[in-house]
């Protein structure tokens, strides 16, 4: 039976929450919902930890000066505007207040409904009943054993998984920019919704502030950085012991991105180090960790690995090698979250819809136009549907000199934004997301339609007014805009 209780916040406000038997319980906290389920009140499983003054100081700092979901003017993270705060409020489940009575706790926004499993989430009615209302942890979508039980309409596609990866990299980049580390990034603490390509980072109250607030947890199995596992037997104060920090986040984040895109773990292969399963797991994730796609040592490579990092394009292939070969046992070599964000965005622009209606991935990275084959189903794209825009930016101070600025594979009804047409823009949290142009295939021809761009010109140099289009013909060259920073676009088609 449930009853309404009242909590007192640090600022003196009072809020209500609903007490129920057997509330949801995690490793550190248990949770009660607001009467309207718009927020949750969380208390600690072990009340004694709340006597630690560092815990209280940490949470105060996280809610205040390190908070990316609050503008700097409102006491949040330095440099944060209202727009940036609004953007990141959907990327994190960030604590909003401290509870002082009836005991120490925190208040957080409730996860949006799309991060809970709905009715009929699986093909097994009994399992759907058990899953209904549970958090969408990513292992349900990346583990072959679990994924096969989900209804197809829950699975999303390759494009939505890539979109989730961009969102995760951007969130961790912002967190690291603020001087914070999560310390426990895993399938449990990043909830996902492949149907919308969105994810949300949770369990924020345990964040690490390097040099100020040390980590409280070592992480979750499968996502803990090898150096943390390897030095785990050492005493906590030993200077040789490695603790969770920003560089260990970079390992955990790379594992999650690899799982999202390739639906498998990057280190779990056939190689065995001990007959003792616990020792074997310790060795294969820690001191002996070996990437299953290591180009020099294939002893941990599973058989029949059909889709590999090479199929994700050169940008991501390079970063996965750095993360799981160069940086696996050398944290300083790991790519930063910003590097992941930039590489993932470039890869997004190389997406191509698979023309096989039965392809489960629906999209693939067409990084090599001379071999336009979907790696997921083997279907070859038609030449007439392969149109690539080669973007070039003008060298500063040198009229008429242009350098490469990116490439885009186009598809029917593809929107184009400022970052596709001007050289001074990147699609981060500050970007204007108004559509400026779009690509359509009309009567067998590919057209780039000017929706809201000033100064777009045709290959012949004529102005292209809004509502008019440029024919994307092989060899065509035109200006996206003659305004400052407008890009030059060269078209290749059918090759």
Coordinates of C-alpha atoms in Angstrom, one line a residue:
X1 CA 0.0 0.0 0.0
X2 CA 1.4 3.4 -0.9
X3 CA 1.3 6.6 1.1
X4 CA 2.2 10.3 0.5
X5 CA 5.3 11.5 2.4
X6 CA 6.9 14.9 2.6
X7 CA 10.6 15.8 2.1
X8 CA 12.3 19.0 3.2
X9 CA 14.9 20.4 0.8
X10 CA 18.1 22.2 1.7
X11 CA 16.6 25.6 0.7
X12 CA 13.6 25.0 3.0
X13 CA 11.1 24.0 0.3
X14 CA 8.9 20.9 0.9
X15 CA 8.0 18.4 -1.8
X16 CA 5.9 15.2 -1.8
X17 CA 6.8 11.7 -2.7
X18 CA 5.0 8.3 -2.7
X19 CA 6.2 5.6 -0.4
X20 CA 5.7 2.1 -1.8
X21 CA 6.8 -1.3 -0.7
X22 CA 10.0 -2.6 -2.4
X23 CA 11.0 0.7 -4.2
X24 CA 13.4 0.4 -7.1
X25 CA 16.9 0.0 -5.7
X26 CA 20.3 0.4 -7.2
X27 CA 23.8 -0.2 -5.9
X28 CA 23.8 3.0 -3.8
X29 CA 20.3 4.4 -3.6
X30 CA 16.6 3.5 -3.6
X31 CA 14.0 5.6 -5.3
X32 CA 10.5 7.0 -4.6
X33 CA 8.4 8.8 -7.3
X34 CA 6.6 12.1 -7.0
X35 CA 2.8 11.8 -7.0
X36 CA 2.8 13.0 -10.7
X37 CA 6.0 11.0 -11.5
X38 CA 7.7 14.2 -12.7
X39 CA 10.6 13.8 -10.3
X40 CA 12.1 11.2 -8.0
X41 CA 13.4 11.3 -4.4
X42 CA 16.4 9.1 -3.8
X43 CA 17.8 8.0 -0.4
X44 CA 21.0 6.1 0.2
X45 CA 21.0 2.3 0.9
X46 CA 23.6 2.9 3.6
X47 CA 22.6 6.0 5.6
X48 CA 26.1 6.1 7.3
X49 CA 27.7 7.3 4.0
X50 CA 25.7 10.5 4.3
X51 CA 27.7 11.5 7.4
X52 CA 30.7 12.0 5.1
X53 CA 31.0 15.8 4.6
X54 CA 32.8 15.2 1.3
X55 CA 29.6 13.5 -0.1
X56 CA 27.5 16.5 0.8
X57 CA 30.1 19.0 -0.6
X58 CA 30.3 16.9 -3.8
X59 CA 26.6 16.8 -4.4
X60 CA 26.3 20.6 -3.7
X61 CA 29.0 21.3 -6.3
X62 CA 27.4 18.9 -8.8
X63 CA 24.0 20.6 -8.4
X64 CA 25.6 24.0 -8.6
X65 CA 28.8 25.2 -10.2
X66 CA 29.4 22.0 -12.2
X67 CA 25.9 21.6 -13.5
X68 CA 25.6 21.7 -17.4
X69 CA 21.8 21.6 -17.2
X70 CA 21.7 25.0 -15.4
X71 CA 22.9 28.2 -16.9
X72 CA 25.8 30.0 -15.4
X73 CA 23.5 33.0 -14.6
X74 CA 21.4 30.6 -12.5
X75 CA 24.4 29.2 -10.7
X76 CA 25.3 26.3 -13.1
X77 CA 28.4 25.4 -15.1
X78 CA 30.7 28.2 -16.2
X79 CA 30.0 29.4 -19.8
X80 CA 26.6 27.7 -19.9
X81 CA 23.8 29.7 -21.6
X82 CA 20.1 29.0 -21.2
X83 CA 20.0 27.3 -24.6
X84 CA 23.0 25.0 -23.7
X85 CA 21.4 24.2 -20.3
X86 CA 18.1 23.3 -22.0
X87 CA 20.0 21.1 -24.6
X88 CA 21.9 19.1 -21.9
X89 CA 18.9 18.7 -19.6
X90 CA 17.7 16.0 -22.0
X91 CA 21.1 14.3 -22.1
X92 CA 21.6 13.9 -18.3
X93 CA 19.4 13.0 -15.4
X94 CA 21.1 15.6 -13.3
X95 CA 20.2 16.1 -9.6
X96 CA 18.2 19.3 -8.9
X97 CA 18.1 19.5 -5.1
X98 CA 19.3 18.0 -1.8
X99 CA 16.9 16.5 0.7
X100 CA 17.7 17.1 4.4
X101 CA 14.6 15.5 6.0
X102 CA 13.5 12.8 6.7
X103 CA 17.1 11.9 5.8
X104 CA 19.8 13.0 3.5
X105 CA 19.0 12.4 -0.2
X106 CA 18.6 14.0 -3.6
X107 CA 15.9 15.0 -6.1
X108 CA 16.3 14.2 -9.8
X109 CA 14.0 14.6 -12.8
X110 CA 12.2 11.4 -13.7
X111 CA 13.4 9.7 -16.9
X112 CA 11.2 10.5 -19.9
X113 CA 8.8 7.7 -20.7
X114 CA 10.7 6.5 -23.7
X115 CA 13.5 5.2 -21.4
X116 CA 11.1 2.6 -19.9
X117 CA 10.0 -0.6 -21.6
X118 CA 6.4 -0.4 -22.8
X119 CA 3.9 -3.1 -23.0
X120 CA 4.7 -5.9 -25.5
X121 CA 8.4 -4.9 -25.7
X122 CA 9.3 -8.6 -26.4
X123 CA 8.1 -11.4 -28.4
X124 CA 7.5 -13.4 -25.2
X125 CA 4.4 -12.2 -23.3
X126 CA 5.7 -13.4 -19.9
X127 CA 9.0 -11.5 -20.4
X128 CA 7.1 -8.4 -21.6
X129 CA 5.1 -8.4 -18.4
X130 CA 8.3 -8.5 -16.3
X131 CA 10.0 -5.8 -18.4
X132 CA 7.1 -3.4 -18.5
X133 CA 8.2 -0.2 -16.8
X134 CA 11.8 -1.2 -16.3
X135 CA 14.7 1.0 -17.5
X136 CA 16.0 0.5 -21.0
X137 CA 19.5 -0.5 -20.3
X138 CA 21.6 -0.8 -23.4
X139 CA 22.6 -4.5 -23.0
X140 CA 19.1 -5.4 -24.0
X141 CA 19.8 -3.9 -27.4
X142 CA 23.5 -4.8 -27.9
X143 CA 23.6 -8.3 -26.6
X144 CA 22.7 -10.9 -29.2
X145 CA 21.2 -13.2 -26.5
X146 CA 18.9 -10.5 -25.2
X147 CA 18.2 -8.6 -28.4
X148 CA 16.6 -11.5 -30.1
X149 CA 13.7 -11.5 -27.6
X150 CA 12.8 -7.8 -28.3
X151 CA 10.1 -6.8 -30.7
X152 CA 11.6 -5.4 -33.9
X153 CA 9.9 -2.1 -33.4
X154 CA 12.1 -1.6 -30.2
X155 CA 15.4 -2.2 -31.9
X156 CA 15.9 1.0 -34.0
X157 CA 18.5 0.7 -36.8
X158 CA 22.1 1.5 -37.5
X159 CA 21.5 5.2 -37.9
X160 CA 19.7 5.5 -34.6
X161 CA 22.5 3.7 -32.9
X162 CA 25.0 6.1 -34.5
X163 CA 22.8 9.0 -33.3
X164 CA 23.0 7.5 -29.7
X165 CA 26.7 7.4 -30.0
X166 CA 27.0 11.0 -31.0
X167 CA 24.7 12.0 -28.1
X168 CA 26.8 10.0 -25.6
X169 CA 30.1 11.4 -26.8
X170 CA 28.7 15.0 -26.6
X171 CA 27.5 14.5 -23.1
X172 CA 30.8 13.1 -21.9
X173 CA 32.7 15.8 -23.7
X174 CA 30.6 18.4 -21.8
X175 CA 31.1 16.6 -18.5
X176 CA 34.9 16.5 -19.0
X177 CA 35.0 20.1 -20.1
X178 CA 33.5 21.0 -16.7
X179 CA 36.3 19.1 -14.9
X180 CA 34.1 16.1 -14.0
X181 CA 34.4 12.4 -14.5
X182 CA 31.5 9.9 -14.3
X183 CA 33.5 7.0 -12.9
X184 CA 30.9 4.4 -13.8
X185 CA 29.8 4.7 -17.4
X186 CA 28.1 1.4 -18.3
X187 CA 25.0 -0.2 -19.8
X188 CA 23.4 0.4 -16.5
X189 CA 24.1 4.1 -16.2
X190 CA 23.4 5.2 -19.8
X191 CA 19.8 4.5 -20.6
X192 CA 18.9 4.3 -24.3
X193 CA 16.0 4.5 -26.7
X194 CA 17.1 3.1 -30.1
X195 CA 13.7 4.0 -31.6
X196 CA 14.5 7.7 -31.3
X197 CA 18.3 7.5 -31.2
X198 CA 18.5 9.1 -27.8
X199 CA 20.3 8.3 -24.6
X200 CA 20.5 9.8 -21.1
X201 CA 23.4 9.6 -18.6
X202 CA 22.2 8.8 -15.1
X203 CA 23.7 8.3 -11.6
X204 CA 25.3 11.7 -11.6
X205 CA 25.7 12.2 -7.9
X206 CA 28.8 9.9 -7.8
X207 CA 30.7 12.1 -10.2
X208 CA 34.4 12.5 -9.6
X209 CA 36.0 16.0 -9.4
X210 CA 39.7 15.2 -9.8
X211 CA 41.8 16.4 -7.0
X212 CA 38.7 17.5 -5.0
X213 CA 36.2 14.6 -4.6
X214 CA 37.6 11.1 -5.2
X215 CA 35.7 8.3 -6.8
X216 CA 33.3 6.2 -4.6
X217 CA 32.9 3.3 -7.1
X218 CA 35.3 1.4 -9.4
X219 CA 32.8 0.8 -12.1
X220 CA 30.7 -2.0 -13.7
X221 CA 32.1 -5.2 -15.0
X222 CA 32.9 -5.1 -18.7
X223 CA 33.3 -1.3 -18.7
X224 CA 36.1 -0.8 -16.1
X225 CA 39.3 0.4 -17.6
X226 CA 42.1 -2.3 -17.6
X227 CA 44.4 -0.3 -15.4
X228 CA 41.7 0.1 -12.7
X229 CA 41.2 -3.7 -12.6
X230 CA 44.9 -4.5 -12.8
X231 CA 45.7 -2.4 -9.7
X232 CA 42.5 -3.3 -7.8
X233 CA 44.4 -5.6 -5.3
X234 CA 46.6 -2.6 -4.2
X235 CA 45.5 -0.7 -1.0
X236 CA 43.2 2.3 -1.7
X237 CA 45.9 4.8 -0.7
X238 CA 48.7 3.2 -2.8
X239 CA 50.0 5.7 -5.4
X240 CA 50.3 2.9 -7.9
X241 CA 46.6 2.1 -7.7
X242 CA 44.6 3.6 -10.6
X243 CA 41.2 5.0 -9.7
X244 CA 38.3 6.1 -12.0
X245 CA 38.9 9.4 -13.7
X246 CA 38.3 11.1 -17.1
X247 CA 40.7 8.7 -18.9
X248 CA 38.9 5.7 -17.5
X249 CA 35.6 7.3 -18.7
X250 CA 37.2 7.3 -22.2
X251 CA 37.6 3.6 -22.1
X252 CA 34.1 3.0 -20.8
X253 CA 32.6 5.3 -23.4
X254 CA 34.5 3.6 -26.3
X255 CA 33.2 0.2 -25.1
X256 CA 29.6 1.6 -25.2
X257 CA 30.0 3.2 -28.6
X258 CA 31.5 -0.1 -30.0
X259 CA 28.6 -2.0 -28.5
X260 CA 26.0 0.4 -30.0
X261 CA 27.4 0.2 -33.5
X262 CA 28.5 -3.4 -33.7
X263 CA 26.3 -5.1 -31.1
X264 CA 29.1 -6.9 -29.3
X265 CA 31.8 -6.3 -26.7
X266 CA 35.2 -5.2 -27.9
X267 CA 37.2 -7.4 -25.5
X268 CA 35.0 -10.5 -25.1
X269 CA 36.5 -13.0 -27.6
X270 CA 37.3 -16.7 -27.6
X271 CA 40.7 -16.4 -25.8
X272 CA 40.8 -17.9 -22.4
X273 CA 43.4 -17.3 -19.7
X274 CA 42.2 -19.5 -16.8
X275 CA 39.8 -22.3 -16.0
X276 CA 38.6 -20.3 -13.1
X277 CA 35.8 -18.1 -14.7
X278 CA 36.4 -15.3 -12.2
X279 CA 40.1 -15.2 -12.8
X280 CA 39.6 -15.5 -16.5
X281 CA 37.2 -12.5 -16.6
X282 CA 39.7 -10.5 -14.5
X283 CA 42.5 -11.2 -16.8
X284 CA 40.6 -10.7 -20.1
X285 CA 39.2 -7.4 -19.0
X286 CA 42.3 -6.2 -17.1
X287 CA 46.0 -7.2 -17.4
X288 CA 45.6 -9.4 -20.5
X289 CA 42.8 -7.4 -22.2
X290 CA 43.0 -7.8 -26.0
X291 CA 40.8 -6.1 -28.6
X292 CA 38.9 -8.7 -30.7
X293 CA 39.8 -6.7 -33.8
X294 CA 43.5 -6.1 -33.0
X295 CA 45.2 -6.0 -36.4
X296 CA 48.4 -7.6 -35.2
X297 CA 47.2 -10.2 -32.7
X298 CA 44.1 -12.1 -33.9
X299 CA 44.2 -14.7 -31.1
X300 CA 41.1 -13.2 -29.5
X301 CA 39.1 -12.7 -32.8
X302 CA 35.8 -14.5 -32.9
X303 CA 35.1 -16.6 -36.0
X304 CA 32.8 -15.3 -38.7
X305 CA 33.2 -11.6 -37.8
X306 CA 31.4 -10.2 -40.8
X307 CA 31.0 -6.5 -39.9
X308 CA 34.1 -4.9 -38.5
X309 CA 35.5 -1.4 -37.7
X310 CA 36.6 -1.1 -41.3
X311 CA 33.0 -1.0 -42.3
X312 CA 32.4 2.0 -40.1
X313 CA 34.7 4.2 -42.2
X314 CA 38.2 5.5 -41.7
X315 CA 37.4 8.1 -39.0
X316 CA 35.9 5.6 -36.6
X317 CA 38.3 2.8 -37.5
X318 CA 41.3 5.0 -36.4
X319 CA 39.6 5.9 -33.1
X320 CA 38.8 2.3 -32.2
X321 CA 42.4 1.3 -32.9
X322 CA 43.6 4.1 -30.7
X323 CA 41.0 3.2 -28.0
X324 CA 41.5 -0.6 -27.9
X325 CA 45.0 -1.1 -29.2
X326 CA 47.2 1.9 -28.5
X327 CA 45.2 3.1 -25.5
X328 CA 43.9 -0.1 -24.1
X329 CA 46.8 -0.3 -21.6
X330 CA 48.1 3.2 -22.1
X331 CA 45.3 5.7 -21.0
X332 CA 47.2 8.7 -22.4
X333 CA 46.6 7.3 -26.0
X334 CA 42.9 7.2 -25.7
X335 CA 40.8 9.5 -28.0
X336 CA 39.0 12.3 -26.1
X337 CA 35.2 12.6 -26.1
X338 CA 35.5 15.6 -28.5
X339 CA 37.5 13.5 -31.0
X340 CA 34.8 10.8 -30.8
X341 CA 32.1 13.5 -31.3
X342 CA 33.8 14.9 -34.4
X343 CA 34.5 11.5 -35.9
X344 CA 30.9 10.3 -35.3
X345 CA 29.5 13.5 -36.9
X346 CA 31.7 13.0 -40.0
X347 CA 30.5 9.4 -40.2
X348 CA 26.9 10.5 -39.9
X349 CA 27.4 12.5 -43.1
X350 CA 28.5 9.3 -44.9
X351 CA 25.4 7.3 -44.1
X352 CA 23.5 5.7 -47.0
X353 CA 20.1 4.0 -46.8
X354 CA 20.3 0.3 -47.6
X355 CA 18.0 -0.4 -50.6
X356 CA 17.2 -3.9 -49.4
X357 CA 13.8 -3.6 -47.7
X358 CA 14.6 -6.6 -45.5
X359 CA 17.9 -5.2 -44.1
X360 CA 17.7 -5.0 -40.3
X361 CA 20.3 -2.2 -40.1
X362 CA 18.5 -0.1 -42.8
X363 CA 21.6 2.2 -43.1
X364 CA 25.3 1.7 -43.6
X365 CA 28.4 3.9 -43.8
X366 CA 29.2 4.3 -47.5
X367 CA 32.8 5.4 -47.0
X368 CA 34.0 3.9 -50.3
X369 CA 31.8 4.8 -53.3
X370 CA 33.6 2.3 -55.5
X371 CA 32.3 -0.5 -53.3
X372 CA 28.8 0.5 -52.3
X373 CA 27.8 -2.7 -50.5
X374 CA 25.9 -2.8 -47.2
X375 CA 28.1 -4.8 -44.8
X376 CA 25.0 -5.9 -42.8
X377 CA 23.1 -7.7 -45.6
X378 CA 25.4 -7.7 -48.6
X379 CA 23.1 -5.6 -50.8
X380 CA 24.8 -3.4 -53.4
X381 CA 23.5 0.1 -53.9
X382 CA 22.6 1.3 -57.4
X383 CA 25.1 3.6 -59.0
X384 CA 22.5 6.2 -59.8
X385 CA 21.7 6.5 -56.1
X386 CA 25.3 7.3 -55.1
X387 CA 25.7 11.1 -55.0
X388 CA 28.4 12.7 -52.9
X389 CA 29.0 16.3 -52.1
X390 CA 32.6 17.3 -51.6
X391 CA 32.7 20.3 -49.3
X392 CA 35.6 22.9 -49.6
X393 CA 36.3 25.9 -47.5
X394 CA 38.2 29.0 -48.7
X395 CA 41.7 29.5 -47.4
X396 CA 41.7 32.5 -45.1
X397 CA 43.1 35.5 -46.9
X398 CA 43.6 33.7 -50.2
X399 CA 40.8 34.4 -52.7
X400 CA 40.0 31.4 -54.9
X401 CA 42.0 28.8 -52.9
X402 CA 40.0 26.0 -51.4
X403 CA 40.7 23.1 -49.1
X404 CA 38.7 20.0 -48.3
X405 CA 36.1 20.5 -45.5
X406 CA 34.2 17.2 -45.5
X407 CA 32.0 14.9 -47.5
X408 CA 28.3 14.1 -47.5
X409 CA 26.4 11.2 -49.1
X410 CA 23.0 12.4 -50.0
X411 CA 19.7 10.6 -50.0
X412 CA 16.0 11.5 -50.8
X413 CA 14.6 14.1 -48.4
X414 CA 17.9 14.7 -46.7
X415 CA 17.9 18.0 -44.7
X416 CA 21.0 20.2 -44.8
X417 CA 21.9 22.6 -42.0
X418 CA 24.3 25.4 -41.4
X419 CA 27.2 23.1 -40.7
X420 CA 26.8 21.5 -44.1
X421 CA 27.0 24.9 -45.9
X422 CA 29.3 27.1 -43.9
X423 CA 32.8 26.5 -42.6
X424 CA 32.5 28.1 -39.2
X425 CA 29.9 25.8 -37.7
X426 CA 29.8 22.5 -35.9
X427 CA 26.6 20.7 -34.9
X428 CA 27.2 20.8 -31.1
X429 CA 24.8 22.1 -28.4
X430 CA 25.3 25.7 -29.6
X431 CA 24.4 25.0 -33.2
X432 CA 21.3 26.5 -35.0
X433 CA 19.3 23.4 -36.1
X434 CA 17.1 25.3 -38.6
X435 CA 17.0 23.5 -42.0
X436 CA 18.6 25.6 -44.7
X437 CA 18.3 23.3 -47.7
X438 CA 17.3 19.8 -48.6
X439 CA 18.0 17.1 -51.2
X440 CA 15.3 15.3 -53.2
X441 CA 15.2 12.8 -56.0
X442 CA 12.6 14.1 -58.5
X443 CA 11.8 12.4 -61.8
X444 CA 15.1 10.5 -61.7
X445 CA 17.2 13.6 -61.0
X446 CA 18.9 14.7 -57.7
X447 CA 18.2 18.2 -56.7
X448 CA 19.5 20.4 -53.8
X449 CA 16.7 22.8 -52.9
X450 CA 17.4 26.2 -51.4
X451 CA 15.1 26.4 -48.4
X452 CA 16.6 29.4 -46.6
X453 CA 20.1 30.2 -47.8
X454 CA 21.2 33.7 -48.9
X455 CA 23.7 33.8 -51.8
X456 CA 23.5 30.2 -53.1
X457 CA 24.7 30.1 -56.7
X458 CA 24.3 27.6 -59.5
X459 CA 27.2 26.0 -61.3
X460 CA 26.9 28.7 -63.9
X461 CA 27.2 31.4 -61.3
X462 CA 23.6 32.5 -61.2
X463 CA 21.8 33.2 -57.9
X464 CA 19.6 30.4 -56.7
X465 CA 16.7 32.0 -54.8
X466 CA 14.8 30.2 -52.1
X467 CA 12.4 27.6 -53.4
X468 CA 14.7 26.9 -56.4
X469 CA 17.2 24.1 -56.8
X470 CA 20.6 23.1 -58.0
X471 CA 20.8 20.0 -60.2
X472 CA 23.3 17.6 -58.5
X473 CA 24.9 16.4 -61.7
X474 CA 28.3 14.6 -61.8
X475 CA 31.1 17.2 -62.0
X476 CA 28.9 20.2 -61.0
X477 CA 30.6 22.8 -58.8
X478 CA 28.6 25.6 -57.0
X479 CA 28.7 27.9 -54.0
X480 CA 26.5 27.0 -51.0
X481 CA 26.6 30.7 -50.3
X482 CA 28.6 33.7 -51.4
X483 CA 28.4 35.0 -47.9
X484 CA 31.3 34.8 -45.5
X485 CA 32.4 31.2 -44.8
X486 CA 30.1 29.8 -47.4
X487 CA 31.4 26.5 -48.7
X488 CA 32.2 25.4 -52.3
X489 CA 30.4 22.2 -53.2
X490 CA 31.7 19.7 -55.8
X491 CA 29.4 16.9 -56.9
X492 CA 30.3 13.3 -57.9
X493 CA 27.5 11.1 -59.0
X494 CA 27.3 7.4 -59.9
X495 CA 30.9 6.7 -59.1

